[in-house]
Structure formats: structure tokens, C-alpha cells
XYZ file of C-alpha atoms in Angstrom:
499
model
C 0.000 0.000 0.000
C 1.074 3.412 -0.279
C 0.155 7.546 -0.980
C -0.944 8.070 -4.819
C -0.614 11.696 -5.464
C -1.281 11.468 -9.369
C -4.738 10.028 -8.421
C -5.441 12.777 -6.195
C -4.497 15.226 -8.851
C -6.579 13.626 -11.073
C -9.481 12.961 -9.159
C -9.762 17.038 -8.310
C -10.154 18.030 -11.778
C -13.096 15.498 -12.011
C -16.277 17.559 -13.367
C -18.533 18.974 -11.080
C -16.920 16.903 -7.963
C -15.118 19.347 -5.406
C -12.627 16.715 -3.847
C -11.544 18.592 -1.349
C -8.116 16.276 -0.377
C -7.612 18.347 3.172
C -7.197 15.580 5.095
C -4.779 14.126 2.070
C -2.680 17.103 1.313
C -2.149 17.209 5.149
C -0.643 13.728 5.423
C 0.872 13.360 2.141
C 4.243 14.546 3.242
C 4.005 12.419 6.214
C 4.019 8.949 4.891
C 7.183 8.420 5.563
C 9.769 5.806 3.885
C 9.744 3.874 7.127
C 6.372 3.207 6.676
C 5.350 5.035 9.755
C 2.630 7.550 9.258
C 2.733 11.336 10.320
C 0.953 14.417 9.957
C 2.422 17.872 7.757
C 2.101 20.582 9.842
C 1.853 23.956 7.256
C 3.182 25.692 9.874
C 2.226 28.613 9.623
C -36.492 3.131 -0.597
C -38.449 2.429 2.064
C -36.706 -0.854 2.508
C -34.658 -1.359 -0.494
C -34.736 2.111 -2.148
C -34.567 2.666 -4.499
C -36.663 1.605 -7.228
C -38.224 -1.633 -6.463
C -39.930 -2.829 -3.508
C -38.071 -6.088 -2.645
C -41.513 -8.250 -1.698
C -41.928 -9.579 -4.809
C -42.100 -13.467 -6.082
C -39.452 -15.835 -5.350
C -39.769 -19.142 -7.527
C -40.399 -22.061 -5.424
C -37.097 -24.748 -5.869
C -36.881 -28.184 -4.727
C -36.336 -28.529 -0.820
C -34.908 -30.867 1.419
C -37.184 -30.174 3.689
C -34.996 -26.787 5.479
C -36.640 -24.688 3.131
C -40.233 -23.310 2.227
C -41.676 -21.537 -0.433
C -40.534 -18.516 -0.408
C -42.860 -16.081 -2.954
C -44.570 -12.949 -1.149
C -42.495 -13.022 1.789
C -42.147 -9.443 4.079
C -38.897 -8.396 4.464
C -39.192 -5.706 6.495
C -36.110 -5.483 8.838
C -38.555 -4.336 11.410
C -39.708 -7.519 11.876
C -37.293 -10.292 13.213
C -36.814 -13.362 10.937
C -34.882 -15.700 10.439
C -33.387 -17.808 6.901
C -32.416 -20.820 7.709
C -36.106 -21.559 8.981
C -37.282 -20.632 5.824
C -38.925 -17.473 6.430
C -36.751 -15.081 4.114
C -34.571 -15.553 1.276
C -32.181 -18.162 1.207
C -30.015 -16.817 -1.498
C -28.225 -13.402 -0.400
C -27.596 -10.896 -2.902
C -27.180 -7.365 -3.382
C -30.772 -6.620 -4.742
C -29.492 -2.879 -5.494
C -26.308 -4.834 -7.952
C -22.848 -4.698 -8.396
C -20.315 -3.695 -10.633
C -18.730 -4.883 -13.863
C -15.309 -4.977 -12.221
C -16.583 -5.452 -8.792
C -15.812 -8.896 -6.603
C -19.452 -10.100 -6.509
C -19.858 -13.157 -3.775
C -23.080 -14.848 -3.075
C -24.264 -16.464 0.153
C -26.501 -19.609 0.355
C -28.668 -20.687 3.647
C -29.209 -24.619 2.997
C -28.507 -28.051 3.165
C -24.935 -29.370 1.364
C -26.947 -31.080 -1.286
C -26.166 -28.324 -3.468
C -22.574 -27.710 -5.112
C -23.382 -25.349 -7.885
C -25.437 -22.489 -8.451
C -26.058 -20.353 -11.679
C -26.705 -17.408 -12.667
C -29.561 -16.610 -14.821
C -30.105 -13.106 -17.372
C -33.423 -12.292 -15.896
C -34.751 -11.191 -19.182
C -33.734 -13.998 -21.337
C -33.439 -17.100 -18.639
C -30.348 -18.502 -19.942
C -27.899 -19.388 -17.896
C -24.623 -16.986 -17.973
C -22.489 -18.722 -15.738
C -22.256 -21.660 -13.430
C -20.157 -21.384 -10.198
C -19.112 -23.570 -7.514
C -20.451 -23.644 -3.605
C -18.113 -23.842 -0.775
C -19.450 -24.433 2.526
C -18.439 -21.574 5.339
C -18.852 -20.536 8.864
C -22.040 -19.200 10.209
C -20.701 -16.453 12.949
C -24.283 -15.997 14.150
C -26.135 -17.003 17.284
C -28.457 -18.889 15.189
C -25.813 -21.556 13.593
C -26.960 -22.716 10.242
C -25.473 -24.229 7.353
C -24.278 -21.747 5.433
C -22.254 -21.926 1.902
C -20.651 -19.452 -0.651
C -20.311 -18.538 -4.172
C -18.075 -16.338 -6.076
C -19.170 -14.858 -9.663
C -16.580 -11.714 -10.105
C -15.862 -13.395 -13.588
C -19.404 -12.058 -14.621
C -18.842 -8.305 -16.070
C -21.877 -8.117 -18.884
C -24.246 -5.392 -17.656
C -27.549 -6.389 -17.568
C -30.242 -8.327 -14.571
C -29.676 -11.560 -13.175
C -30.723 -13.644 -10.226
C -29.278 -16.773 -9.278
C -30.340 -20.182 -7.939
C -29.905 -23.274 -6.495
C -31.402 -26.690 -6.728
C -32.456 -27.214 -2.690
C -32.159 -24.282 -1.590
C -34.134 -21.823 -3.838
C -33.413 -18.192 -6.130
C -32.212 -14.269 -5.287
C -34.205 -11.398 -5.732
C -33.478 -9.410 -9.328
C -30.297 -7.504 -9.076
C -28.109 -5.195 -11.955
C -24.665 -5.751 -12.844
C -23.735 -1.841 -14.277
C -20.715 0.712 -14.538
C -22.110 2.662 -11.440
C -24.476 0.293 -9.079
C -23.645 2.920 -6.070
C -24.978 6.500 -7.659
C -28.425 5.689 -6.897
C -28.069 4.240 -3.106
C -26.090 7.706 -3.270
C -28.932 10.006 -4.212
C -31.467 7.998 -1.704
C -29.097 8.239 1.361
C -28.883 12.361 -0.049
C -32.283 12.847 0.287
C -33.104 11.564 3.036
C -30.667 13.401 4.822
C -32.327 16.821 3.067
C -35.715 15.423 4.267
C -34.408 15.539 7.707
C -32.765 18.680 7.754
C -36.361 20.313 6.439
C -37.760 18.591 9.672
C -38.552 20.788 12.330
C -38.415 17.963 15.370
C -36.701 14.333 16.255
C -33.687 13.010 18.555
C -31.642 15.885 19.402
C -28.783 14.379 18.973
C -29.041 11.910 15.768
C -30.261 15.595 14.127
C -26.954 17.218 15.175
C -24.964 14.051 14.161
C -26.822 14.312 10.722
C -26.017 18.016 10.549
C -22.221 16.625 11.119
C -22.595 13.969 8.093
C -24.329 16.907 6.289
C -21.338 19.003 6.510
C -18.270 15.926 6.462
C -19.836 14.482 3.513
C -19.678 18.401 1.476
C -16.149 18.639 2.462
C -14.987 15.887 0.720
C -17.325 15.042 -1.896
C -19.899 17.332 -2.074
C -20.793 19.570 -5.402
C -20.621 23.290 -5.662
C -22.876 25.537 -7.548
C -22.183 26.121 -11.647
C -22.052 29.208 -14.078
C -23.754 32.069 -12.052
C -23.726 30.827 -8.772
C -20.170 30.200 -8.336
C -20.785 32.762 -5.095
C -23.513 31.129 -3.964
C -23.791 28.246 -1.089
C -24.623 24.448 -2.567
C -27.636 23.235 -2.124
C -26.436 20.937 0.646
C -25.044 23.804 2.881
C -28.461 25.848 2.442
C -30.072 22.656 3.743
C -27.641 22.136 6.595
C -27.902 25.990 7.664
C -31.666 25.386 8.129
C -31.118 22.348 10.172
C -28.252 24.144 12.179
C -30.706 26.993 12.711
C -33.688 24.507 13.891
C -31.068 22.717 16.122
C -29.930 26.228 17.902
C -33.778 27.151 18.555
C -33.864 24.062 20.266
C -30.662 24.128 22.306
C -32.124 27.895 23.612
C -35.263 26.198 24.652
C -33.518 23.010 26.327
C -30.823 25.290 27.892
C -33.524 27.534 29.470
C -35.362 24.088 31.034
C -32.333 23.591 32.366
C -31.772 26.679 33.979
C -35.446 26.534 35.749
C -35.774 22.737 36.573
C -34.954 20.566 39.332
C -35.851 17.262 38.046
C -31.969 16.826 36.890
C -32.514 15.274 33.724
C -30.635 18.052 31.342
C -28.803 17.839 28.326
C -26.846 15.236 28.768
C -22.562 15.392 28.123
C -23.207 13.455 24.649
C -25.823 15.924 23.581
C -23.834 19.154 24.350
C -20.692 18.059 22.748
C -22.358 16.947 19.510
C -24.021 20.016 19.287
C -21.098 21.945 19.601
C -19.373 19.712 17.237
C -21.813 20.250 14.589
C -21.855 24.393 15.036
C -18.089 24.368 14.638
C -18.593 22.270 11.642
C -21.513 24.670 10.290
C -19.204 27.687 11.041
C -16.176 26.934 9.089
C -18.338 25.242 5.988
C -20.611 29.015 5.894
C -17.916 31.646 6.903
C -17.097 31.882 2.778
C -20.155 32.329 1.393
C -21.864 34.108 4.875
C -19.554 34.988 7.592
C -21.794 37.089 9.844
C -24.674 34.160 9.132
C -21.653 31.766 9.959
C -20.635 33.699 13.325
C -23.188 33.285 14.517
C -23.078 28.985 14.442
C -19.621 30.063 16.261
C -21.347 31.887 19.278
C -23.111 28.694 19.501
C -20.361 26.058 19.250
C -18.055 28.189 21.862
C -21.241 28.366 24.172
C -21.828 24.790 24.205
C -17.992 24.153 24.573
C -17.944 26.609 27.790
C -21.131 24.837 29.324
C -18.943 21.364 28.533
C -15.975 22.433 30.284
C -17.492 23.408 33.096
C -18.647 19.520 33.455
C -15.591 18.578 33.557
C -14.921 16.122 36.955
C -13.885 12.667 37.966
C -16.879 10.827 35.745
C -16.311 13.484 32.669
C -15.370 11.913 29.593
C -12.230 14.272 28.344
C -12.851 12.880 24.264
C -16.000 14.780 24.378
C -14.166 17.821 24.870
C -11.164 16.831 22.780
C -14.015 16.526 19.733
C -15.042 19.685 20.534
C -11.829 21.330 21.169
C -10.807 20.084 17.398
C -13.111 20.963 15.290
C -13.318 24.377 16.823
C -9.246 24.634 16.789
C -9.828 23.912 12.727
C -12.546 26.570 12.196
C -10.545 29.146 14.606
C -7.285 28.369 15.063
C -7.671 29.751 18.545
C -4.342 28.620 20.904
C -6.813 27.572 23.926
C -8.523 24.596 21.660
C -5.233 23.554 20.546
C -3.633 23.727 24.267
C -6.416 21.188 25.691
C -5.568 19.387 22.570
C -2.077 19.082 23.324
C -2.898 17.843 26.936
C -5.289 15.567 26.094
C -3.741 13.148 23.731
C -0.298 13.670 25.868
C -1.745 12.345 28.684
C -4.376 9.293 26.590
C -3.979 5.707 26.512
C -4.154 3.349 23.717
C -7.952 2.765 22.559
C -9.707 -0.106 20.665
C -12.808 1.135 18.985
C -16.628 0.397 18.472
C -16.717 -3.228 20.277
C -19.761 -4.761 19.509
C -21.361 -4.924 23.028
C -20.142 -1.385 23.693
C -23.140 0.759 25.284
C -24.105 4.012 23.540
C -21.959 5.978 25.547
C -18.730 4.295 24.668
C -19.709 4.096 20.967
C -20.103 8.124 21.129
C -17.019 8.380 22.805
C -15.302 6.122 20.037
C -17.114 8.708 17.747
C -15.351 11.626 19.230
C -12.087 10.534 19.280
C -11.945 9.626 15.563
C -13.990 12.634 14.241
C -11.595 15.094 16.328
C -8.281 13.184 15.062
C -9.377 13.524 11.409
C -10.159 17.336 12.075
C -7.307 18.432 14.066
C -5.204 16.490 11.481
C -6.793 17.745 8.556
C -6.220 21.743 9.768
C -4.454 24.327 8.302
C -3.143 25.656 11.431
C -0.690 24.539 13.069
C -0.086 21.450 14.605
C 2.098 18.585 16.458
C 3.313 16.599 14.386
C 4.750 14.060 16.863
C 0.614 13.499 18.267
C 0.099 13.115 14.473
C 1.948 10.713 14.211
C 0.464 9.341 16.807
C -2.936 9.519 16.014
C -2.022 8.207 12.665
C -0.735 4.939 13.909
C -3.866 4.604 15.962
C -6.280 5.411 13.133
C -4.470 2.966 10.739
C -4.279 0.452 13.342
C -8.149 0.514 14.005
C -8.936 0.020 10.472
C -6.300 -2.821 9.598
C -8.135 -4.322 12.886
C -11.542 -4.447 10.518
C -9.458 -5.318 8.166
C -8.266 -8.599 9.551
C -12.043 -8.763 11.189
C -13.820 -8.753 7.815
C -10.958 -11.540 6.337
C -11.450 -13.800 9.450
C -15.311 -13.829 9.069
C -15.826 -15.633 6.122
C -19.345 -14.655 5.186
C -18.987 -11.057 6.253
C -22.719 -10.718 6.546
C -23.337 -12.392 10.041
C -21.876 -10.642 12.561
C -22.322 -11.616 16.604
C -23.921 -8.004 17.485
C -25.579 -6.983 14.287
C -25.759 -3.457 14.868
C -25.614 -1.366 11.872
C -24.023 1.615 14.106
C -21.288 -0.305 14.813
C -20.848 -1.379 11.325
C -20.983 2.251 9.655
C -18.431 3.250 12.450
C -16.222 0.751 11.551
C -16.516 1.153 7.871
C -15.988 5.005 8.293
C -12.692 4.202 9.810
C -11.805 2.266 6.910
C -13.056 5.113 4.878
C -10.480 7.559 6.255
C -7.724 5.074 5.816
C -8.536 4.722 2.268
C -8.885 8.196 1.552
C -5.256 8.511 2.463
C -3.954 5.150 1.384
C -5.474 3.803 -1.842
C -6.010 -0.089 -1.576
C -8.209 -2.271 -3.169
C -8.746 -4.594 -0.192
C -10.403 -1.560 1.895
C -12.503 -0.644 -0.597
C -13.754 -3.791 -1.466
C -14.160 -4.289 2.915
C -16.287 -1.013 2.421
C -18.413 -2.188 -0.872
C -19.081 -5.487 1.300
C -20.633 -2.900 3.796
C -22.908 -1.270 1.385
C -23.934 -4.964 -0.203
C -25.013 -5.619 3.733
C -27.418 -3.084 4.257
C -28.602 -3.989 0.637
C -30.128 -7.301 1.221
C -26.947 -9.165 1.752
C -27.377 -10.073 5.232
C -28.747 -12.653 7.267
C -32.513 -11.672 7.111
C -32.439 -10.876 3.331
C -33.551 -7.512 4.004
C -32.349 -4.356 2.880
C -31.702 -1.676 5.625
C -32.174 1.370 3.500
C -35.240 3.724 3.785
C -36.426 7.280 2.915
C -35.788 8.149 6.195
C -31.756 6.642 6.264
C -30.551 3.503 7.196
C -32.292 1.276 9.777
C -30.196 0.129 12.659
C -32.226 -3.358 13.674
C -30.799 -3.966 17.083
C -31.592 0.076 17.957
C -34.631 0.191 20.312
C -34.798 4.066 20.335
C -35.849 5.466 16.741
C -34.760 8.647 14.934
C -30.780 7.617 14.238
C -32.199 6.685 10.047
C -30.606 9.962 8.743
C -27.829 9.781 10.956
C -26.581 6.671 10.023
C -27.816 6.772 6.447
C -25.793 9.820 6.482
C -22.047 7.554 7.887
C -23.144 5.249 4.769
C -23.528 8.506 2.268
C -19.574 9.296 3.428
C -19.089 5.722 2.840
C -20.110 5.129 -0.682
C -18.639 8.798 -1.485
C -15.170 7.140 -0.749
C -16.523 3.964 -3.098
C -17.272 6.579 -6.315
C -14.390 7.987 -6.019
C -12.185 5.432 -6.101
C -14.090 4.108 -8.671
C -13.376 7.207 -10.696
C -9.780 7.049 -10.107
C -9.254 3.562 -11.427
């Protein structure tokens, strides 16, 4: 693996893409021959959208007696079920495709009866290709015999499905030059239909202003022709939200001040607000810098309020977010100073464990958001605690990395929580955005075939409103994680576009 700076070049005269390599053009000078990594301091659809509903008929095949028929089945994710008792596909695909030049692997819930499986043109019902089953390990609760397929040898656009004597046939699916534009343009709007919303979760809303404003840093579009001065469309949209989200802060700050029952905004809530201002500040300040200000007399409130908190039971990487992103919109020596401190005096983290409460995932959150931002500044920095922070980021993703490889149908997983899943992905994300390699990219395209249908259910996770999260009890995080999966499958496109 290494740094390819002709790709980057490249990439940023794309048309109509702003690639905006900060994070790149930070560490590019830092990958040093060693291999170490350091930073550059300047110095000074409802389910399945979209398209298709995915309910449709699935041909009866012969069973041995594992299976049922499986036509009309309801695979909402909101209801529990469960494959190898025959009550959702048994045949795991993508049903939103792949690409031409895209590893495509099929799963296969069933008896091992069956050693082939083929792969049939939809439109004509001949069979294209013919590929070989190899039996696998289930890593879910449920057990199960589970086998896999491999047909990356198939490039011919078009729609397929494929089957399996005893066991039973896939949904439709495409094989095309760009299957992720579209899950791109759902996972968009849906975080524009939130931002025109005027209530939900506090903070999933400022977390989706976050994605809002992460996602038009690094991939978003800017306006054409005549409007070259004017915001994009997806700033405009994330200005409203940040505007909604400050009304409400007032009015839960103000309960605050005149209750006694102690509930409050909580540490989490505070810091991700404050996160998302900072964010909102330094994305606006070009185009509208008293509108922008503003967002900045917000995030330093919120910041104050935070360190005030701070005691025994505080969690510092709150603050250290915070401190970050408002050291990268500012500069300011008093964010970078607590900075400093804080990673001098941290210990060596492992992130996003599946059993980890909420708490610890938001702290895992935290740390990584605030490392990319304070790395990806233009002010100054240290580059030693880049390093640093470096190593730890690149170590967390190999650690998915050698996750993913070890499970061999990457589909089950033990906790089955989408959050956790995005967040690791992410990480990957970041890594790959410095380092081009095929393996992580094809580790995050494995990610986005999961919350396509590819899973153990056979149901798709994406909606209007997001991305469902099926192990999440408290509702309102769709936009918020649909919006982790929109930075996800920007970092897919474009390495698609550099190849």
C-alpha cells in the first residue's frame, strides 16, 4: 500500500466533484519511507430504495425439507426473521447490484446437497455462468449451514438472479458501470428530508447536521455558471437544520436553567451540538460569515457549558471533539492547548466493540472525528501526536481489516448493529482516503452490499428516512446513520473514478 498523489491530482479536476483532499494534502508529506505515518504541519427506498420494492415473487425450488416456499415473503427489517427456517430468502444478494469490475460473492442458507449455483439473465433465462459452492462458517447465534459462491468473472451489464437446486433463487439484481450512484442520491435525500424537519432526537439531528457538513467537504458539489458565489444546495439545507437545532438548544438550555428534576442535556448531547456548530461555522464563513458567526457563538457556548462539566466521571474525548473541530474553524491557541494535553496524557484505545453501550460508541465517535479534524487543519499542529494519532487510526482500520478476512461470510456478525458497522466502515473510509487499496474498498463495498439485502434476514436496511439500525430500540438515528453510509459510498465513487 502506499500515498498516490497522481490520483489525487486527477481525481480534483473530475467535473462537477469538489474533492476537497484536506485531510490528504495534510498527510501526504508524512508517509514516511519507514512506513510510519505522520501528519504535515503547514506551519504557519423504504426498505430497499430505491426503485423496487423487494416483496416480490421468489420461484419455489426443490427442498430438502430446510426450506419453504418462499414467494410474497415481508422483508421488512422491522420484523425479526430468520433464513435458515425458511422465512426469508435463502439466497443473499445485493438486490441494489454490483459492478462490472466489482468482486461479486453470493451467500446460500441450505442443506450441502447443493454444489453449484447459476446465474440466470433475468430477461432472457439462460444461464450466464455456473459457479461452484463452498461451505463456510455461520458467525451468528443462530448456527446454520451456510455456503458461498463467487461470480466476479461475470462483467456483462444487464439483470440476473441466481439459484440453487435445494435451496431456492435471489431477488433481481443489476450488474452496471455505477451500481452505487443511486443508493447515493437515496441516502442524499433523506438526509435533506431531515434537515427540512422541524423535530426528532436531538442528537441523531446534530450528528446528521455533522454527516451533512463531512460528507460536502470531501465530496460534495458546488454551484455552476452564475452561482459560483452562492452556497450548494447541501449547505443551504444544513444551515436550516443548524438553525432549527440552535432554537432548540435555547429552549432546552432555558429548562435547564429553571428545573430541578436533573434530567438536562446530557454530556453526549452538548458536545455533539457543539461539534456540529463548529462544523456549520467553518463550511458558511465563505459564502456568509456574519450568518456563519453566529453557528460560532453557539459552538463556543456549548464548549464553555462542557468544560465546566468537567470532573472525575467526565469523559475528556467529548471535549477533545469539541476542542478540534473548533481549533480547525478558529485556530484559537486555547482549543489547541487542551488538545495538546489531552492526547499527551491518553492511553491506547480499541474502537466500536460490539457490546459497547451508547456511551462508549459516542465516545469512540469523538475521538476519531476530532483526530481527522485536528489532522486535517491548516493551522498549526504537532506533528509528533500526528503521528500518533495516525498509527492509531491505521491500526483501528487494519483491525476491521483482519475482522472482515477472518469472518468468512462477512454478513453475520455476533452483534448486528448497523451503528457499529458504519463506524467501523468510516474508519476504513479515512484510511482509504489517504492510502489507496483495493482490499479496503472492497471491505467497504461489502458494507454497502449488507445493508442492501446481503445479510442474514435478506432484508435491505435502506429507507427514505436513512438507514435502519435493527438492534436500535430508540428510533430517529435513520438519517444519521444513512448519512455515515452517504460518506461511505462517497469514498466507493471515487475510487471508482480514479481507477
Amino acid at each position: 500500500m502506499g500515498y498516490n498523489q497522481h490520483n489525487v491530482s486527477t481525481l480534483e479536476k473530475s467535473e462537477g466533484i469538489v474533492l476537497r483532499r484536506k485531510l490528504t494534502a495534510v498527510l501526504a508529506a508524512c508517509c514516511l519511507l519507514s512506513g510510519l505515518w505522520g501528519c504535515h504541519n503547514p506551519g504557519t427506498q423504504e426498505a430497499f430504495a430505491p426503485g423496487q420494492e423487494r416483496t416480490g415473487e421468489v420461484q419455489k425450488e426443490e427442498t430438502d425439507g430446510a426450506g419453504e416456499n418462499l414467494s410474497e415473503q415481508d422483508t421488512s427489517i422491522r420484523q425479526e426473521v430468520s433464513a435458515e427456517e425458511g422465512k426469508g430468502p435463502r439466497v443473499l444478494v445485493d438486490a441494489e447490484g454490483y459492478g462490472t469490475d466489482e468482486k461479486k460473492t453470493v451467500y446460500f442458507w441450505g442443506s450441502g446437497k447443493s454444489k453449484t449455483f447459476q446465474v440466470v439473465n433475468a430477461d432472457t433465462r439462460e444461464t450466464v455462468y455456473t459457479g461452484t459452492m463452498r461451505a463456510t462458517v455461520s458467525e451468528n447465534g443462530a448456527g446454520g449451514y451456510l455456503q458461498k459462491g463467487d461470480f466476479s468473472s461475470l462483467t456483462e451489464p444487464g439483470t440476473y438472479y441466481i439459484e440453487a437446486s435445494h435451496i431456492g433463487r435471489s431477488y433481481d439484481f443489476q450488474i452496471g458501470e455505477s451500481p452505487f450512484e443511486d443508493l447515493s442520491g437515496v441516502l442524499l435525500a433523506a438526509i435533506e428530508e431531515e434537515a427540512a424537519r422541524d423535530e426528532g432526537v436531538f442528537l441523531y439531528r446534530c450528528q446528521t447536521l455533522s454527516w451533512m457538513l463531512r460528507y460536502q467537504e470531501y465530496y460534495g458539489r458546488t454551484e455552476s455558471g452564475l452561482n459560483q458565489a452562492a452556497a450548494p444546495k447541501l449547505l443551504t439545507d444544513a444551515q436550516q437544520l443548524g438553525e432549527q437545532l440552535a432554537k432548540e438548544w435555547g429552549e432546552k438550555s432555558a429548562a435547564d436553567r429553571t428545573s430541578s428534576s436533573g434530567a438536562g442535556l446530557t454530556d453526549e448531547e452538548t458536545a455533539y451540538y457543539c461539534g456540529a456548530m463548529a462544523q456549520l461555522y467553518e463550511a458558511l464563513k465563505e459564502y456568509d460569515a456574519r450568518g456563519a458567526n453566529i453557528f460560532l457563538k453557539e459552538a463556543a457556548g456549548a464548549y464553555e457549558t462542557l468544560y465546566q462539566r468537567r470532573g472525575a466521571e467526565f469523559d475528556e474525548t467529548l471535549l477533545f471533539y469539541d476542542a478540534a473541530l473548533l481549533y480547525k474553524a478558529t485556530g484559537q491557541n486555547q482549543y489547541h492547548n487542551l488538545i495538546k494535553a489531552y492526547l499527551k496524557n491518553g492511553s491506547p484505545r480499541e474502537f466500536f466493540a460490539g457490546d459497547a453501550p451508547e456511551e462508549e460508541l459516542l465516545s469512540d465517535e469523538a475521538y476519531v472525528y476530532g483526530a481527522v479534524a485536528y489532522m486535517s487543519t491548516l493551522h498549526k499542529v504537532d506533528t509528533a501526536l500526528c503521528d500518533e494519532l495516525m498509527e492509531t487510526l491505521r491500526n483501528g482500520a487494519e483491525q476491521v481489516v483482519e475482522e472482515c478476512e477472518a469472518n468468512d461470510y462477512f454478513c453475520v456478525s455476533t452483534d448486528r448493529r448497523n451503528r457499529v458497522l458504519s463506524d467501523r466502515l468510516y474508519l476504513v473510509a479515512i484510511i482509504e482516503h489517504v492510502v489507496v487499496s483495493k482490499e479496503y474498498v472492497e471491505i467497504l463495498q461489502g458494507g454497502i452490499h449488507y445493508i442492501n439485502g446481503c445479510n442474514e434476514s435478506g432484508a435491505g436496511f435502506v429507507t427514505g428516512r436513512g438507514v435502519l439500525d435493527p438492534a436500535n430500540d430508540e428510533k430517529g438515528s435513520d438519517a444519521a446513520l444513512g448519512g455515515a453510509y452517504l460518506f461511505i459510498v462517497g469514498e466507493i465513487m471515487e475510487s471508482e473514478a480514479a481507477e
